[in-house]
Every structure is written in C-alpha cells, then in structure tokens.
Short mmCIF file of C-alpha atoms in Angstrom, two decimals:
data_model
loop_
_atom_site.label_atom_id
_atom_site.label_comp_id
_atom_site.label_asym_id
_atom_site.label_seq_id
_atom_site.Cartn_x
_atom_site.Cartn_y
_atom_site.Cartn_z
CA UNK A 645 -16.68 -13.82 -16.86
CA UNK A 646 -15.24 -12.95 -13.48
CA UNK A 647 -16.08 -9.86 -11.52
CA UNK A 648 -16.46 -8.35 -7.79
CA UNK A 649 -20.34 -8.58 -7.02
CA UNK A 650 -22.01 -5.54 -5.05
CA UNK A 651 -25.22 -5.19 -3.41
CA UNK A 652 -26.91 -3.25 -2.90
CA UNK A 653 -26.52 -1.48 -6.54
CA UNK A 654 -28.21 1.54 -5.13
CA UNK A 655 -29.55 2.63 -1.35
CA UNK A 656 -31.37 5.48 -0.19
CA UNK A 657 -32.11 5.86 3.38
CA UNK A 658 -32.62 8.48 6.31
CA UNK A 659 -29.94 9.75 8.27
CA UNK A 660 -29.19 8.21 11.26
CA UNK A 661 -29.96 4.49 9.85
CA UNK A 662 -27.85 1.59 9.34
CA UNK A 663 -26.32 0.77 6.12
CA UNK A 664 -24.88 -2.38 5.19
CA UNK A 665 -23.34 -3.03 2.05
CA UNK A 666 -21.68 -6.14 0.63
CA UNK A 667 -19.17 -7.29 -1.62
CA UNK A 668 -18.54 -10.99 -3.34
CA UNK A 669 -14.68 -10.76 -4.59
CA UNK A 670 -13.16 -12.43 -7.77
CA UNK A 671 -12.83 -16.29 -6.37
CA UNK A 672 -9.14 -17.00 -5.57
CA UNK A 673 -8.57 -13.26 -5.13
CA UNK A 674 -7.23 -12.75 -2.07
CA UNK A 675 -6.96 -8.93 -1.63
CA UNK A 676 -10.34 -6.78 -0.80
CA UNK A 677 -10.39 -3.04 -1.63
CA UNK A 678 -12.72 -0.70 -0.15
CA UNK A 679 -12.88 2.84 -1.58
CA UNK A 680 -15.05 5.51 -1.84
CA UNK A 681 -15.61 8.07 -4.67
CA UNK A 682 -17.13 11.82 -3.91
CA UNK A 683 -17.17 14.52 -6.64
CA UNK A 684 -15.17 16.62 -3.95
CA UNK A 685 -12.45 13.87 -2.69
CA UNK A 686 -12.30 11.89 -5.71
CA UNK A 687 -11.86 7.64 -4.89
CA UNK A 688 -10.44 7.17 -1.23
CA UNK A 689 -9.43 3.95 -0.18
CA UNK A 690 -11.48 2.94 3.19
CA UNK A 691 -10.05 -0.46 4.07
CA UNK A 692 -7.83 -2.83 2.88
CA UNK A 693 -8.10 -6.52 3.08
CA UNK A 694 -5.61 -9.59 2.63
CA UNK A 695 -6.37 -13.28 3.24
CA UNK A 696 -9.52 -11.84 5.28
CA UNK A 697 -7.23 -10.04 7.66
CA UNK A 698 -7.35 -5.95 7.67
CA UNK A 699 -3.98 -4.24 6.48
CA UNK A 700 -5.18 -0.51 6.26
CA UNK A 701 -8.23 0.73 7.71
CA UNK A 702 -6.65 4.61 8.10
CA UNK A 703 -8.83 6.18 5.69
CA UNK A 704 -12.21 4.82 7.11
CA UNK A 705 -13.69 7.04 9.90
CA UNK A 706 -13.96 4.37 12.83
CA UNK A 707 -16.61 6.05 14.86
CA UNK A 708 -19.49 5.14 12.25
CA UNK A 709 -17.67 2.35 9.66
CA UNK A 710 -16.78 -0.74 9.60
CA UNK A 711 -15.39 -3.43 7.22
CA UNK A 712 -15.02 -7.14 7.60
CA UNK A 713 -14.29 -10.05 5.49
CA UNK A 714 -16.58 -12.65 7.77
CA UNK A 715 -15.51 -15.13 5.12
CA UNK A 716 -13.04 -15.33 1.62
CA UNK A 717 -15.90 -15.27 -0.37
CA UNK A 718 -17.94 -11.98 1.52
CA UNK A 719 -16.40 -8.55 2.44
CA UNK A 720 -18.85 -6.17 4.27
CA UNK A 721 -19.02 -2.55 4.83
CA UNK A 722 -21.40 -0.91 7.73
CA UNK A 723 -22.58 2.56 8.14
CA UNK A 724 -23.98 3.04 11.62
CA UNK A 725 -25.30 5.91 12.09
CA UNK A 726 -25.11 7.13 8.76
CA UNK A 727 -24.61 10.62 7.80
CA UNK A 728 -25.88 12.70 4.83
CA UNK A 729 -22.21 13.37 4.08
CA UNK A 730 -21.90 9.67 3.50
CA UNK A 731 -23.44 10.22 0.18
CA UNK A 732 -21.50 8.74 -2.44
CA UNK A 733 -20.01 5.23 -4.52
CA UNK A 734 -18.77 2.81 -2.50
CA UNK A 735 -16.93 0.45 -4.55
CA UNK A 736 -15.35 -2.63 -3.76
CA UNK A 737 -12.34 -4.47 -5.52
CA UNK A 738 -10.28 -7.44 -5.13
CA UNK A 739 -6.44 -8.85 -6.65
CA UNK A 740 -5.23 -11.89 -6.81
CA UNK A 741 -2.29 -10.86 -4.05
CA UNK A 742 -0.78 -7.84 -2.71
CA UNK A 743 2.03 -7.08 -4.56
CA UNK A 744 2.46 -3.75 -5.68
CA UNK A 745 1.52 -4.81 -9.40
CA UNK A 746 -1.11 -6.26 -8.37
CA UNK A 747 -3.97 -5.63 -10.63
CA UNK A 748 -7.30 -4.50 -8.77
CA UNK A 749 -10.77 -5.24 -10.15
CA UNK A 750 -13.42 -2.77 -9.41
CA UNK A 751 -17.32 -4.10 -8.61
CA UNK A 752 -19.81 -1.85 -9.91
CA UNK A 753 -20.74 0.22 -6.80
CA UNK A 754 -23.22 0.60 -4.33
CA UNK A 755 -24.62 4.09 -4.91
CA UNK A 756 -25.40 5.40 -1.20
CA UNK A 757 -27.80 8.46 -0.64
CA UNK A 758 -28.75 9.74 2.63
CA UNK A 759 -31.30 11.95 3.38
CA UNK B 1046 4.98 9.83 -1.02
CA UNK B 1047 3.11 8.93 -4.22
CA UNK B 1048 1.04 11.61 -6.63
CA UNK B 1049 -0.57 11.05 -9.93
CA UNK B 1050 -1.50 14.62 -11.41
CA UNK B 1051 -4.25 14.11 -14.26
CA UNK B 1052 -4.32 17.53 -15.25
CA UNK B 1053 -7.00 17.82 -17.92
CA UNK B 1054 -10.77 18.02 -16.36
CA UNK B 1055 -12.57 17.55 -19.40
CA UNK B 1056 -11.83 17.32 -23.35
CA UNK B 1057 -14.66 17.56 -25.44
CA UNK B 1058 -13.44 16.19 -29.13
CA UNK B 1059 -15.20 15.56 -32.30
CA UNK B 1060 -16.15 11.75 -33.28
CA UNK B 1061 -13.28 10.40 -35.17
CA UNK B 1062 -10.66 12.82 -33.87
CA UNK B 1063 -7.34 11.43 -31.51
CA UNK B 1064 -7.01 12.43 -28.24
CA UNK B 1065 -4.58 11.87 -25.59
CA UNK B 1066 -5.35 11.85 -22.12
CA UNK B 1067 -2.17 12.86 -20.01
CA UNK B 1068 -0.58 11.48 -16.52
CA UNK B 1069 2.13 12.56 -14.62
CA UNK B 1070 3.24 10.80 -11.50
CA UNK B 1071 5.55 11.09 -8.92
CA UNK B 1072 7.42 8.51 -6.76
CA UNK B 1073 11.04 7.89 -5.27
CA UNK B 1074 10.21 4.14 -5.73
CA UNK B 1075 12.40 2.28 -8.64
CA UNK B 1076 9.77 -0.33 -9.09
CA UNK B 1077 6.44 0.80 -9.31
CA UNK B 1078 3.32 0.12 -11.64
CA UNK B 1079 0.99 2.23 -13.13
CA UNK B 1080 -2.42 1.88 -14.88
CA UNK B 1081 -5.52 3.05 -16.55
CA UNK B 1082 -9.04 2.87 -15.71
CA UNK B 1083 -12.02 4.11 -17.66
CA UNK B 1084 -15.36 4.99 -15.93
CA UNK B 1085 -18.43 5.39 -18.28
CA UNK B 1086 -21.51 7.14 -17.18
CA UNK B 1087 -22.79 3.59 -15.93
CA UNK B 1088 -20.39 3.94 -13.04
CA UNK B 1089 -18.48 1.07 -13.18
CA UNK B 1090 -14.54 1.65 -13.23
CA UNK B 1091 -13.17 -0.73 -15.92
CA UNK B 1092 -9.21 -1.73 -16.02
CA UNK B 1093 -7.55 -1.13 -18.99
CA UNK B 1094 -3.59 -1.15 -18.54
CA UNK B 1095 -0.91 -2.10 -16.69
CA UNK B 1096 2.47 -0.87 -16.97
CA UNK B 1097 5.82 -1.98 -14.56
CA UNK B 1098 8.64 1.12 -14.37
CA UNK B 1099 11.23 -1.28 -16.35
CA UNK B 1100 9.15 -1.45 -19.51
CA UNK B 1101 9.19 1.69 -21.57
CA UNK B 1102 8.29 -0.26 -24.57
CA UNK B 1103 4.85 1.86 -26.08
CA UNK B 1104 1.91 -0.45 -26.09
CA UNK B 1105 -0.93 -0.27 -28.46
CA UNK B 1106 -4.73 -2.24 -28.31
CA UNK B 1107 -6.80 -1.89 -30.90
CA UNK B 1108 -7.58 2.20 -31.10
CA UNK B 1109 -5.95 2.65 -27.77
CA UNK B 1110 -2.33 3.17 -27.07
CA UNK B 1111 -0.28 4.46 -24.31
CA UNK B 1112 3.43 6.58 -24.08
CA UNK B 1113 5.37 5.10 -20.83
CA UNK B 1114 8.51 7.80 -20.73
CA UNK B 1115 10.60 7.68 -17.24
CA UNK B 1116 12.40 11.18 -18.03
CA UNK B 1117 9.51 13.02 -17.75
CA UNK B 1118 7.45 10.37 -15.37
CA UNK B 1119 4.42 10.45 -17.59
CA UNK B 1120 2.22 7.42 -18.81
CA UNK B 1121 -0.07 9.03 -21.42
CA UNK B 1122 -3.26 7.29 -23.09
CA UNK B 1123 -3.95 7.94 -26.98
CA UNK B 1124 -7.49 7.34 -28.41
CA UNK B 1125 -7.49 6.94 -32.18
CA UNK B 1126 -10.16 7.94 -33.96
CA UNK B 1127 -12.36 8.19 -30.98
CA UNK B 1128 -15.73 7.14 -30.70
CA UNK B 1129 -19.10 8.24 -28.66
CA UNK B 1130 -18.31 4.64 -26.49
CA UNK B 1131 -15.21 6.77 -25.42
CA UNK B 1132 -17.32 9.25 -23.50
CA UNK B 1133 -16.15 7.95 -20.12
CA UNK B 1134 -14.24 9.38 -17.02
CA UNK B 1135 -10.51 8.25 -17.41
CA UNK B 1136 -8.49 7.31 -14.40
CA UNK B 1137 -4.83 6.93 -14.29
CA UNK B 1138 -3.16 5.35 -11.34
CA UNK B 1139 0.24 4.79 -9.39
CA UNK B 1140 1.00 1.49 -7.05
CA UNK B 1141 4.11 1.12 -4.90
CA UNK B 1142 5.19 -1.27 -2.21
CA UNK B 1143 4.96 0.63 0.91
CA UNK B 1144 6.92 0.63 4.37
CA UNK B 1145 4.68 -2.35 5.38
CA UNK B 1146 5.43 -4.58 2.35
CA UNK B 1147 2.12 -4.26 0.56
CA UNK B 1148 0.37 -2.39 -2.50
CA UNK B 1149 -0.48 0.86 -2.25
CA UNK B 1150 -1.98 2.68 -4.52
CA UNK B 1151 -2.49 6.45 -5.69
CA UNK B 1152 -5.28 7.37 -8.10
CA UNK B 1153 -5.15 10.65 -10.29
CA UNK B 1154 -8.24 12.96 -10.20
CA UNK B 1155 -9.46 11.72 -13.31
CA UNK B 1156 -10.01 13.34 -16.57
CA UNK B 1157 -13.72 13.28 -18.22
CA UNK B 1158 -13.29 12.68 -21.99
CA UNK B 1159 -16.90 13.65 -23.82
CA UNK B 1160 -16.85 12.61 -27.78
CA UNK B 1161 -19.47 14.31 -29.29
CA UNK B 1162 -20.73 12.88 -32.72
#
C-alpha cells in the first residue's frame, strides 16, 4: 500500500528553534506538495516540487522556510527560527506528474506546535 | 483565477440519514479537474474523487456518489445512509493548468460533516 511518509508525526518545540520536517513521496511520483493547514487560513500550498526542481515557492515565507528535495526519494521542510504562529499541519503530498489532473496524495502530517 | 466555495461549515445528521455536501467552483479554464478529499479526526486527508470538466456522467461508489453539472459549476458529494465513519472534514478541490504549464490547485474551505448515532 503506497503512501507519502512524514516525520516527525508530531513536534513541539520553543520558539526561536529549528524545525526540520521530512517527507518520503509515493516512489515514481515525481511531483512534491508542500502545504500547510491553520484553522484561520485553511490548507496553503508552501512549495511545489517537480523532478526535485522547485516550481512555486510563493506561498512559503522565505525569511524563516525552506524546502528541498536533496534527493527523489526525500523532500524537506525547515523552520529556522520558528515562530509560535507557525503552529499548525504541515502536510506533504506527491503525483505521479504535473498535469493539471494530476491526482495528489496527502502524507499524514507533521503536527507542529511552538511555544 | 480559480475559487472553490464550500459553503456549508458543519452538518450534523442522524445515522442512516443522506446528506449532500455541496461545491461550487469557479474557473475560465475549459479543462479543469476537480476532486474530493475527506479528513477524519485522525488528520490525515484521504482522496476520494476525481472528476475532468468533459465528463458530466454522475458517478456512484458504494454509499457515496457525486452530481458533476457544468451549468451551475457545482460538483456535489451524496452520502447514503451515512454512517458515524462519515464524521470527517470534507474537502472539495479545483486544479487548472496555469500560465506556467503546471497544476495548480484551489482547495474549498472545507465542510465538517458530524453523524451522530
């Protein structure tokens, strides 16, 4: 049974602290999807990934994230510093292309609190 | 530019009762796709459907079915005879090609569905 692997499933650290959070996408999918879900904002795409290379990064605040796809198998997401208003799901999600029917998987989430 | 309106918050319906879940969307695009995601209180946001703007034809899984009508740009989900596993938040969703020849996509607000038994 396929699916986009997160870790870490939940995180809770002080503000001001690194966060790292990673992602192991569908193999053969080569499409990465970051997004972000807040009661308030609802699920934001962060970054957007194809064949390792970033398409769309606009949503994703570039003084304190990051996202990289180091290899096809391993997309990352940084916080640093991070911010209490970072609290929320982060989930990941991959396709198998980037087409616009293109279906996209969601991972579980990495539940982010910061204090 | 894209917009998915999910305008129910939250239905609340007896075990055993139908609901339908309702999604407009807006687009100038011809081609687009749309689909449904459900989100249960583990978190986890589970694909259900996909649809492509040049089939209207109604599909139907098991309880679930969904309404695809182009005049009035809606893509609505029908539970039949719903059951406490329905409790979930439901997530409709829009995807175009954009200017740069890739997907993007344009999530609705969501609409939380609570069966109570």
């Amino acid at each position: 049974d396929a699916r986009v692997t997160q870790t870490p499933r939940h995180k809770v650290t002080e503000m001001g602290q690194e966060v790292t959070m990673r992602c192991q996408p569908i193999l053969g999918h080569n499409t990465v999807f970051w997004y972000r879900q807040t009661m308030m904002q609802g699920l934001e795409l962060l970054a957007y990934f194809r064949n390792r290379a970033p398409l769309d990064d606009s949503g994703m605040p570039k003084d304190r994230f990051s996202a990289e796809m180091p290899d096809a198998t391993l997309a990352t997401l940084k916080i640093q510093p991070s911010e209490p208003r970072d609290s929320a799901v982060y989930f990941c999600a991959s396709g198998l292309n980037s087409f616009s029917g293109n279906t996209i998987y969601f991972g579980e989430g990495s539940w982010l609190t910061v204090v | 530019a894209q917009k998915v309106t999910q305008a129910q918050t939250e239905i609340s319906v007896v075990e055993k009762e139908d609901v339908t879940l309702d999604c407009v969307y807006e687009t100038r695009d011809t081609t687009y796709y749309l689909f449904w995601y459900k989100q249960p209180p583990s978190g986890e946001l589970v694909f259900l459907i996909r649809r492509n703007s040049f089939d209207e034809q109604n599909e139907i899984s098991g309880r679930y079915s969904w309404n695809f009508q182009k005049s009035t740009s809606s893509f609505n989900f029908t539970i039949t005879a719903s059951q406490v596993v329905d409790s979930a938040v439901y997530f409709c969703a829009l995807s175009v090609r954009n200017s740069g020849g890739y997907q993007k996509v344009t999530f609705g607000t969501g609409t939380k569905l609570q069966v109570i038994p």
